[in-house]
Coordinates of N, CA and C in Angstrom, one line a residue:
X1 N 0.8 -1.2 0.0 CA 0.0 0.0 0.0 C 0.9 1.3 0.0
X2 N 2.4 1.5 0.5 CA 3.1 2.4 1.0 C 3.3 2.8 -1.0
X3 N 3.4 1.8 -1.3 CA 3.9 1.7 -2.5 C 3.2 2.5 -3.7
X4 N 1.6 2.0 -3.5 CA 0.6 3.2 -4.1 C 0.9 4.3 -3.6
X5 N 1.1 4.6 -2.4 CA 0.7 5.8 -2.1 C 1.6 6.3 -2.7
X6 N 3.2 6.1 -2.7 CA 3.6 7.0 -3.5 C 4.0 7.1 -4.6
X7 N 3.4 6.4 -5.3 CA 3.3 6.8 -6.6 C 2.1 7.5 -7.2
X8 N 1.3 7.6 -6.7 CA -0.7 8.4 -6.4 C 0.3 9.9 -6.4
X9 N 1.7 10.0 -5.0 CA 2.3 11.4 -4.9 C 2.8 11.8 -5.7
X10 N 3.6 11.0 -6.4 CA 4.7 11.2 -7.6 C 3.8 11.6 -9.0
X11 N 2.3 11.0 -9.0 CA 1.8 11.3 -9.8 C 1.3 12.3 -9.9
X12 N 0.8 13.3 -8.6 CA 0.5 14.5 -8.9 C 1.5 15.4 -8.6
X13 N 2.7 14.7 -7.8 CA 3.8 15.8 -7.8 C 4.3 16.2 -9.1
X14 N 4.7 15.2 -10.2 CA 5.2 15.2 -11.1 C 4.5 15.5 -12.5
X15 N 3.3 15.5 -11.9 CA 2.3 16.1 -13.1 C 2.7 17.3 -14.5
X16 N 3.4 18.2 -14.1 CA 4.2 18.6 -15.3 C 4.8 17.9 -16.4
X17 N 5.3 17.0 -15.2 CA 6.8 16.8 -16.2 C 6.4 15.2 -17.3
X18 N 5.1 14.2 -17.1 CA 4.5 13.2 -17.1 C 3.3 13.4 -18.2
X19 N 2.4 14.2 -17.6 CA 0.9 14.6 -18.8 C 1.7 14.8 -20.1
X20 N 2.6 16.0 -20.7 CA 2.5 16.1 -21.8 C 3.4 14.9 -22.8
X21 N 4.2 13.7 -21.9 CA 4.5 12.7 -22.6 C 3.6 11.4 -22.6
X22 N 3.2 11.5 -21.4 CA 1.7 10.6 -21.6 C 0.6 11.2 -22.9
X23 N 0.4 12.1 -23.0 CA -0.4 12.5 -24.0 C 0.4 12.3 -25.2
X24 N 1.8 12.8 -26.0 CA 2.5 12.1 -27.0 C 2.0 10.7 -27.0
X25 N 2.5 9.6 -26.1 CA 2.5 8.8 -26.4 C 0.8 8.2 -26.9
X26 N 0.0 8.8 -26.3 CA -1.4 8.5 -26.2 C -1.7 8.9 -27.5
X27 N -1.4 9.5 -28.0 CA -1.7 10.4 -29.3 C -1.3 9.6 -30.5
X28 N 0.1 8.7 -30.2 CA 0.7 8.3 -31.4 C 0.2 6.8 -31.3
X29 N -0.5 6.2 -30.5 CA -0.9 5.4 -30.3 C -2.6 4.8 -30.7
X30 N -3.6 6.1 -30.8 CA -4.3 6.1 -31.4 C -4.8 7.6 -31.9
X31 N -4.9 7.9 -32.6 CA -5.4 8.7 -33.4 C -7.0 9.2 -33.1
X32 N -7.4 9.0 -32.9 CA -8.6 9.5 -31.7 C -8.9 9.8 -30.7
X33 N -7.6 9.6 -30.0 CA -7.6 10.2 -28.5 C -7.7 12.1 -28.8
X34 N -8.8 12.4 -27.7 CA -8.6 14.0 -27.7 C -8.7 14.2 -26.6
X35 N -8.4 15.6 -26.0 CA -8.0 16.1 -25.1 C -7.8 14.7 -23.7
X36 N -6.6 14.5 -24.3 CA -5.5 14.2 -23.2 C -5.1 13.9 -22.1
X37 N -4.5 14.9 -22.4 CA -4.6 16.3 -21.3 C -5.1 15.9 -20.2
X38 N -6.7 16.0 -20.6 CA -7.4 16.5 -19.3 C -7.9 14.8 -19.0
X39 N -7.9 13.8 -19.6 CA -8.0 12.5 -19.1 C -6.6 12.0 -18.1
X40 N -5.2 12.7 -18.4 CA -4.4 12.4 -17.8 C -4.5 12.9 -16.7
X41 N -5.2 14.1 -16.2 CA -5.0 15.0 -15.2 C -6.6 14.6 -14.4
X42 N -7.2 13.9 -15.1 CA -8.5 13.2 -14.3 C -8.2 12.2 -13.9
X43 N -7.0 11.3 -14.2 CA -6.1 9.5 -14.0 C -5.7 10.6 -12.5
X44 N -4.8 12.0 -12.6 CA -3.8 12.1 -11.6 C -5.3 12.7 -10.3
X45 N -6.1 13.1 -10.6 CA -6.9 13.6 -9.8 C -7.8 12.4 -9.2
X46 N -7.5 11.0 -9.6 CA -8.4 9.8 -9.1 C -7.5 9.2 -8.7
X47 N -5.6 9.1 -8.6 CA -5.2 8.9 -7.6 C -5.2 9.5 -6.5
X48 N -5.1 11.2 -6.5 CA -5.9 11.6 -5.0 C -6.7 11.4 -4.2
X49 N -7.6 10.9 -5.1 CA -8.8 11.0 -4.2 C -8.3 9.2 -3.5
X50 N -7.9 8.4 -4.7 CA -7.7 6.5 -3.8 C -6.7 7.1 -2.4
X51 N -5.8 8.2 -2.2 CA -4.5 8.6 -1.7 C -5.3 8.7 -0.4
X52 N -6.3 9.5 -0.5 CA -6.7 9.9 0.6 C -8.0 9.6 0.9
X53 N -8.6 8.3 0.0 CA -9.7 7.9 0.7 C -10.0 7.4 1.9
X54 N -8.6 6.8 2.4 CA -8.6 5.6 4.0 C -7.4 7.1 4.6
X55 N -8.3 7.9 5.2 CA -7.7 8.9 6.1 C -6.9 8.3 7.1
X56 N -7.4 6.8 7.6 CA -6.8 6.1 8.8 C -5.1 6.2 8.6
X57 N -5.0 5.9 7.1 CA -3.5 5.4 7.2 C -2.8 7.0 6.6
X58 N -3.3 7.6 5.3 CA -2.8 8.7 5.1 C -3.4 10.2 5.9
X59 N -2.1 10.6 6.9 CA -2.6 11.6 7.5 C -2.1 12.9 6.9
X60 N -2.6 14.2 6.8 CA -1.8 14.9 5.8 C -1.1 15.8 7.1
X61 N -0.5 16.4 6.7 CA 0.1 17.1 7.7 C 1.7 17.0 7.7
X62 N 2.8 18.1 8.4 CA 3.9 18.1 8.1 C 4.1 17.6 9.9
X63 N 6.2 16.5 9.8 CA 6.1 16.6 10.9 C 6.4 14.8 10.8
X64 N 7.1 14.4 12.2 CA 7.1 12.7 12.3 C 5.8 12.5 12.6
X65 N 5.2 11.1 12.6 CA 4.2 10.4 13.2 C 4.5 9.6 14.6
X66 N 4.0 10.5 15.3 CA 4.6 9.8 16.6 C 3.7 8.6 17.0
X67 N 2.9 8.3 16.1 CA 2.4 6.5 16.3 C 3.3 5.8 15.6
X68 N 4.2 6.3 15.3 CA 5.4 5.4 14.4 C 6.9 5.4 15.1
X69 N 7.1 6.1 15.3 CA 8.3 6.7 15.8 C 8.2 7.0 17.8
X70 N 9.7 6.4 18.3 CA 9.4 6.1 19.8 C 9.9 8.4 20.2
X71 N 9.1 8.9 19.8 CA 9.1 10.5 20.0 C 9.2 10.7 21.7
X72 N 7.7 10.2 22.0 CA 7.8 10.5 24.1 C 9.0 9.6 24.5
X73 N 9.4 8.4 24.2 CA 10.5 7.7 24.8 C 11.6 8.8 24.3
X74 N 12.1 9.0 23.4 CA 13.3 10.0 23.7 C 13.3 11.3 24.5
X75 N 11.7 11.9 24.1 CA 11.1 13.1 25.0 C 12.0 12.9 26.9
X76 N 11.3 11.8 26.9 CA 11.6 10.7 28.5 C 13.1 10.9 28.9
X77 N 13.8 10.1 27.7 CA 15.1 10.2 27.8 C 16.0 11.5 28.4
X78 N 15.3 12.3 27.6 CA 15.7 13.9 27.6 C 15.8 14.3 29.1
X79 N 14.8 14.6 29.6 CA 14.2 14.8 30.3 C 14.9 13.9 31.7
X80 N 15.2 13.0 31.8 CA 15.3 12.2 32.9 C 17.4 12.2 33.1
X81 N 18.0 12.2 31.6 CA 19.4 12.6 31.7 C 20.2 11.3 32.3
X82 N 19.8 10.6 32.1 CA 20.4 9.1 32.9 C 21.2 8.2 31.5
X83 N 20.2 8.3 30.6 CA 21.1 7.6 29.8 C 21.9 8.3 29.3
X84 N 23.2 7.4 28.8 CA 24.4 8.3 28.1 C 24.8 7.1 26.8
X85 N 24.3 6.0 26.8 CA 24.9 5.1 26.1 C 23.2 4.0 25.7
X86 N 22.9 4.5 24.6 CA 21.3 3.5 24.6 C 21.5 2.6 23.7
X87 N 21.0 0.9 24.1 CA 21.2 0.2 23.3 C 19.3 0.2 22.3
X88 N 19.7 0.7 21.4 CA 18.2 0.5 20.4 C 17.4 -0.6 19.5
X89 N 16.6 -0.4 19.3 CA 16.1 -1.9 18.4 C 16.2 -0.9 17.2
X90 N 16.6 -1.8 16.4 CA 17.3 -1.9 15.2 C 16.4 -0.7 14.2
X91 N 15.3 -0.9 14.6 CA 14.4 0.2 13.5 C 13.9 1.4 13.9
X92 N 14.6 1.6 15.2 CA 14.7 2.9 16.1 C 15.9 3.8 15.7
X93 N 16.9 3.4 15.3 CA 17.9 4.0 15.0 C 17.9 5.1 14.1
X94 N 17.1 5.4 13.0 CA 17.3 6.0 12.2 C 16.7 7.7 12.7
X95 N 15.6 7.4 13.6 CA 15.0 8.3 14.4 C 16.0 9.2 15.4
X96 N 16.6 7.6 15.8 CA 17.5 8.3 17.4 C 18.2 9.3 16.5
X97 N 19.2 9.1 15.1 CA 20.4 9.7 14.6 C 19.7 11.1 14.2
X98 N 18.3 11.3 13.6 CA 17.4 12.3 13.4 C 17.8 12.9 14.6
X99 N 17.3 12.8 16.1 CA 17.0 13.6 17.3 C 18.2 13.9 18.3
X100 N 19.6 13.1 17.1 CA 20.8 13.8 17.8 C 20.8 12.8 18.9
X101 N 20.8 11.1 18.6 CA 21.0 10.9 20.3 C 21.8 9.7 20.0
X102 N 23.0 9.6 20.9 CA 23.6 8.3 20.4 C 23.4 6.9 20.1
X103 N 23.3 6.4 18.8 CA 23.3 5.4 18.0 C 23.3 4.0 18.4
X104 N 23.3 3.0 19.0 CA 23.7 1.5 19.3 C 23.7 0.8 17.7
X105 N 22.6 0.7 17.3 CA 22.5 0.1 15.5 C 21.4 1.0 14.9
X106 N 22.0 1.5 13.9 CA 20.8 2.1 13.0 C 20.7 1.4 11.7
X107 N 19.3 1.0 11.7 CA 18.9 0.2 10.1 C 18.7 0.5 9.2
X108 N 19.1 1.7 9.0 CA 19.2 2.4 7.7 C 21.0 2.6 6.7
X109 N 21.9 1.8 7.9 CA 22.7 1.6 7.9 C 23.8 0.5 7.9
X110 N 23.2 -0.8 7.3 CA 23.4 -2.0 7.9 C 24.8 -2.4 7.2
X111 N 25.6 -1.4 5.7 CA 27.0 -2.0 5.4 C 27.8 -1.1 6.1
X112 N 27.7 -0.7 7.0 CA 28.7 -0.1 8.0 C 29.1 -0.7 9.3
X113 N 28.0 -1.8 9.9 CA 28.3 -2.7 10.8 C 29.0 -3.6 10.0
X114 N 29.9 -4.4 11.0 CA 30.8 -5.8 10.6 C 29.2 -6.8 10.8
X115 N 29.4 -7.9 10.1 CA 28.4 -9.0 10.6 C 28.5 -9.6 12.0
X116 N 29.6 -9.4 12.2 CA 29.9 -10.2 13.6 C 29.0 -9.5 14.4
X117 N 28.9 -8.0 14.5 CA 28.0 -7.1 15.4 C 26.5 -7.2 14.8
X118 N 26.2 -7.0 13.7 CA 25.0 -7.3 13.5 C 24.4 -8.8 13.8
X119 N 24.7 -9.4 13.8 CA 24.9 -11.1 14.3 C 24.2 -11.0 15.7
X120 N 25.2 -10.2 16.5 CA 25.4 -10.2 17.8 C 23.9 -9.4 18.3
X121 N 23.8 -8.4 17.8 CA 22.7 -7.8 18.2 C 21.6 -7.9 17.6
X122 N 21.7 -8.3 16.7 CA 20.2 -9.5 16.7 C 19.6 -11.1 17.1
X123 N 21.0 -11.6 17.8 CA 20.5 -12.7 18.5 C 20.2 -12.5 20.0
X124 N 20.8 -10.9 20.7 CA 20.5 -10.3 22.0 C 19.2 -10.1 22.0
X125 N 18.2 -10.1 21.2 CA 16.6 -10.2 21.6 C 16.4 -11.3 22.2
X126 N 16.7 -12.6 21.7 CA 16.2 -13.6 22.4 C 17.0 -14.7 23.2
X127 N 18.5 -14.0 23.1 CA 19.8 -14.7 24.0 C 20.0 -13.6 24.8
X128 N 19.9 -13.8 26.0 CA 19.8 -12.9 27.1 C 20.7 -12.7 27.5
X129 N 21.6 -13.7 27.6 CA 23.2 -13.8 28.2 C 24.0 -13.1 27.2
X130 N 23.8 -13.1 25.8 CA 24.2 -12.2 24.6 C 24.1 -11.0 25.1
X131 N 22.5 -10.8 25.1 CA 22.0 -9.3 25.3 C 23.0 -8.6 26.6
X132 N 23.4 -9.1 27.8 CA 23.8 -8.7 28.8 C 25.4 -8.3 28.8
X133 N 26.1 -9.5 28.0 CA 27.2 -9.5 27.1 C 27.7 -8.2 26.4
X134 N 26.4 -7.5 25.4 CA 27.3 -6.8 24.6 C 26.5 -5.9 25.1
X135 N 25.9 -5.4 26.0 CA 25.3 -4.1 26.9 C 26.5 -3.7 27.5
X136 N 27.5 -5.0 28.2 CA 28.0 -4.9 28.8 C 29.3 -4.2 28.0
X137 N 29.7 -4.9 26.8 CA 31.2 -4.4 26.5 C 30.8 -2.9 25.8
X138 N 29.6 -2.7 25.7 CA 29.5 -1.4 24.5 C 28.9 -0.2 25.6
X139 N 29.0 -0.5 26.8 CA 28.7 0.0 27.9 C 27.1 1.3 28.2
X140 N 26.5 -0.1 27.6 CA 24.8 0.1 27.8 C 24.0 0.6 28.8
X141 N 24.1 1.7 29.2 CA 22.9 2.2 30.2 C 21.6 2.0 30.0
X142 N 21.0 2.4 29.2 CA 19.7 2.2 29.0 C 19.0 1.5 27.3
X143 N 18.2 1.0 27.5 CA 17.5 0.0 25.7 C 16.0 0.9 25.7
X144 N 16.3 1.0 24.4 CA 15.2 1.9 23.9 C 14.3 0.5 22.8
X145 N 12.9 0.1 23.0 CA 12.8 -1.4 22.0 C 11.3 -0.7 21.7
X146 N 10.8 -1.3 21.1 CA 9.2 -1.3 20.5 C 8.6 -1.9 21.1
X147 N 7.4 -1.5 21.9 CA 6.1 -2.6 22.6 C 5.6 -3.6 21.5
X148 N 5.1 -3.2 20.4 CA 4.6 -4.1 19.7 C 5.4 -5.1 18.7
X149 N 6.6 -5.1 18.4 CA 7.3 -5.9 18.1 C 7.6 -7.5 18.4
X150 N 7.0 -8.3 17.5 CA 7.0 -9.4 18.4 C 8.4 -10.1 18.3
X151 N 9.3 -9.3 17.4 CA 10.5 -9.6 17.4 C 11.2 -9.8 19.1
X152 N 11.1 -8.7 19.6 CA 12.0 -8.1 20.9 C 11.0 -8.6 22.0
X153 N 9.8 -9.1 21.9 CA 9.3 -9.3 23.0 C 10.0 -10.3 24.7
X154 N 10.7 -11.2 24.1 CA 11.2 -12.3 25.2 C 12.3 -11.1 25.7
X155 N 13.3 -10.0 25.1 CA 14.1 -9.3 26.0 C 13.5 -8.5 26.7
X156 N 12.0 -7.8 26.0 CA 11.4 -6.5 27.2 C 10.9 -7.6 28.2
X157 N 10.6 -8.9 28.1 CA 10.2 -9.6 29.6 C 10.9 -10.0 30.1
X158 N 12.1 -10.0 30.0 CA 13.6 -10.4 30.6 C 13.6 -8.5 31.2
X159 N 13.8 -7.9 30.6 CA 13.8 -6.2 31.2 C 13.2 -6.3 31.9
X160 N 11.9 -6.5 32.1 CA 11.0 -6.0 32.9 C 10.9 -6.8 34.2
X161 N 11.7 -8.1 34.7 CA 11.5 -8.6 35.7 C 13.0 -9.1 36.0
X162 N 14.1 -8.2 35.3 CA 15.5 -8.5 35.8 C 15.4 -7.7 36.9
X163 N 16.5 -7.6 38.3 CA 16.7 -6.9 38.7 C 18.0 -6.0 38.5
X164 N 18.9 -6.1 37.5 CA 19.7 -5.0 36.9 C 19.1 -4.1 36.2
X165 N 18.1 -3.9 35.6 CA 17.1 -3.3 34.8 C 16.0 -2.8 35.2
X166 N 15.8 -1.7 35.1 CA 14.1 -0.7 35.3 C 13.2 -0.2 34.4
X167 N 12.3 -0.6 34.2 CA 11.5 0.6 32.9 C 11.0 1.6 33.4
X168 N 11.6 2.6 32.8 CA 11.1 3.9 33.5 C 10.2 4.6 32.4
X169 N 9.9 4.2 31.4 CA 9.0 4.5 30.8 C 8.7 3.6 29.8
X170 N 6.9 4.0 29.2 CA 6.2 2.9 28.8 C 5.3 3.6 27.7
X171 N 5.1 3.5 26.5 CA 3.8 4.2 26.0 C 3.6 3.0 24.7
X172 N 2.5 3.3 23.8 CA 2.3 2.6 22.9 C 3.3 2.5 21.7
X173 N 4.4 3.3 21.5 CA 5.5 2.8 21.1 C 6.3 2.3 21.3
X174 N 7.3 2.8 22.5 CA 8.2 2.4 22.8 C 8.9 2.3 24.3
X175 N 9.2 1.2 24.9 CA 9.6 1.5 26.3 C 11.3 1.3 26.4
X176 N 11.2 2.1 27.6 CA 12.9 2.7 27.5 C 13.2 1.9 29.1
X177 N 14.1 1.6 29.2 CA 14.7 0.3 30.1 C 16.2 1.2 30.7
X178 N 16.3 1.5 32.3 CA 17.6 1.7 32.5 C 18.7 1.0 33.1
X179 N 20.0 1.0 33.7 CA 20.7 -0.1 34.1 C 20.1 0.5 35.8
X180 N 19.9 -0.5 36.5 CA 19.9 0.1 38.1 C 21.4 0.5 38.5
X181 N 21.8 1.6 38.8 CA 22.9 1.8 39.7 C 23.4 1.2 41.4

């Protein structure tokens, strides 16, 4: 669906540059086509309207989607000043490096890790002793993960009933985990 959508945008973003070669080609193609033009610009005006029929998913507006993005958990972060070193789930990263906050893995960047580390930090979701392992050498104060990921789930229930570990915050994106001192 991401995939409609942006081509529905591209199609009316791009509307200049598109109608008058769609119309060539439409033209050379049959010899009866008329006004164009305005069928091409009624195709770009009926992906707007499929674009923005399900308001649920396309919301218009400028700005992140903080139903997407863990926004109050770094808000939290900010604010509380404890962590200095966050270990992230893998699809958090790209946000954390947006809001200026240091990196553990960002997935928008995956040929710049060695495999050995990416390896490593994706078998710490569900190897605990892993997970504790490389918190420990990369000197992990606090894990930033997704609530609804069913990837990470077995470490936020290891978090949440270790006693080296605190959740000090919790919302429908993302909860944020600190080391107890």
């Amino acid at each position: 669906y991401t995939s409609l959508r942006m081509l529905a945008l591209f199609m009316i973003a791009a509307q200049p540059l598109w109608v008058p070669y769609a119309a060539l080609v439409l033209r050379t193609l049959t010899a009866r086509a008329r006004h164009v033009e305005l069928v091409a610009t009624a195709a770009a005006l009926f992906g707007l309207a499929a674009l923005v029929a399900d308001a649920s998913v396309f919301q218009p507006g400028a700005g992140l989607d903080a139903s997407r993005f863990p926004v109050a958990a770094v808000q939290h972060m900010r604010e509380r000043g404890h962590i200095k070193r966050v270990y992230n789930a893998f699809n958090f990263g790209g946000y954390l490096a947006w809001e200026r906050v240091p990196v553990f893995v960002d997935g928008r960047a995956v040929t710049v890790y060695p495999n050995k580390f990416l390896a490593a930090h994706d078998s710490a979701y569900t190897n605990l002793v892993a997970f504790e392992e490389l918190a420990a050498r990369y000197a992990a104060d606090g894990v930033l993960l997704p609530v609804t990921s069913p990837r990470v789930q077995q470490l936020r229930q290891y978090l949440a009933t270790s006693e080296r570990w605190t959740r000090t915050h919790q919302d429908t994106v993302a909860e944020v985990f600190e080391l107890r001192h």
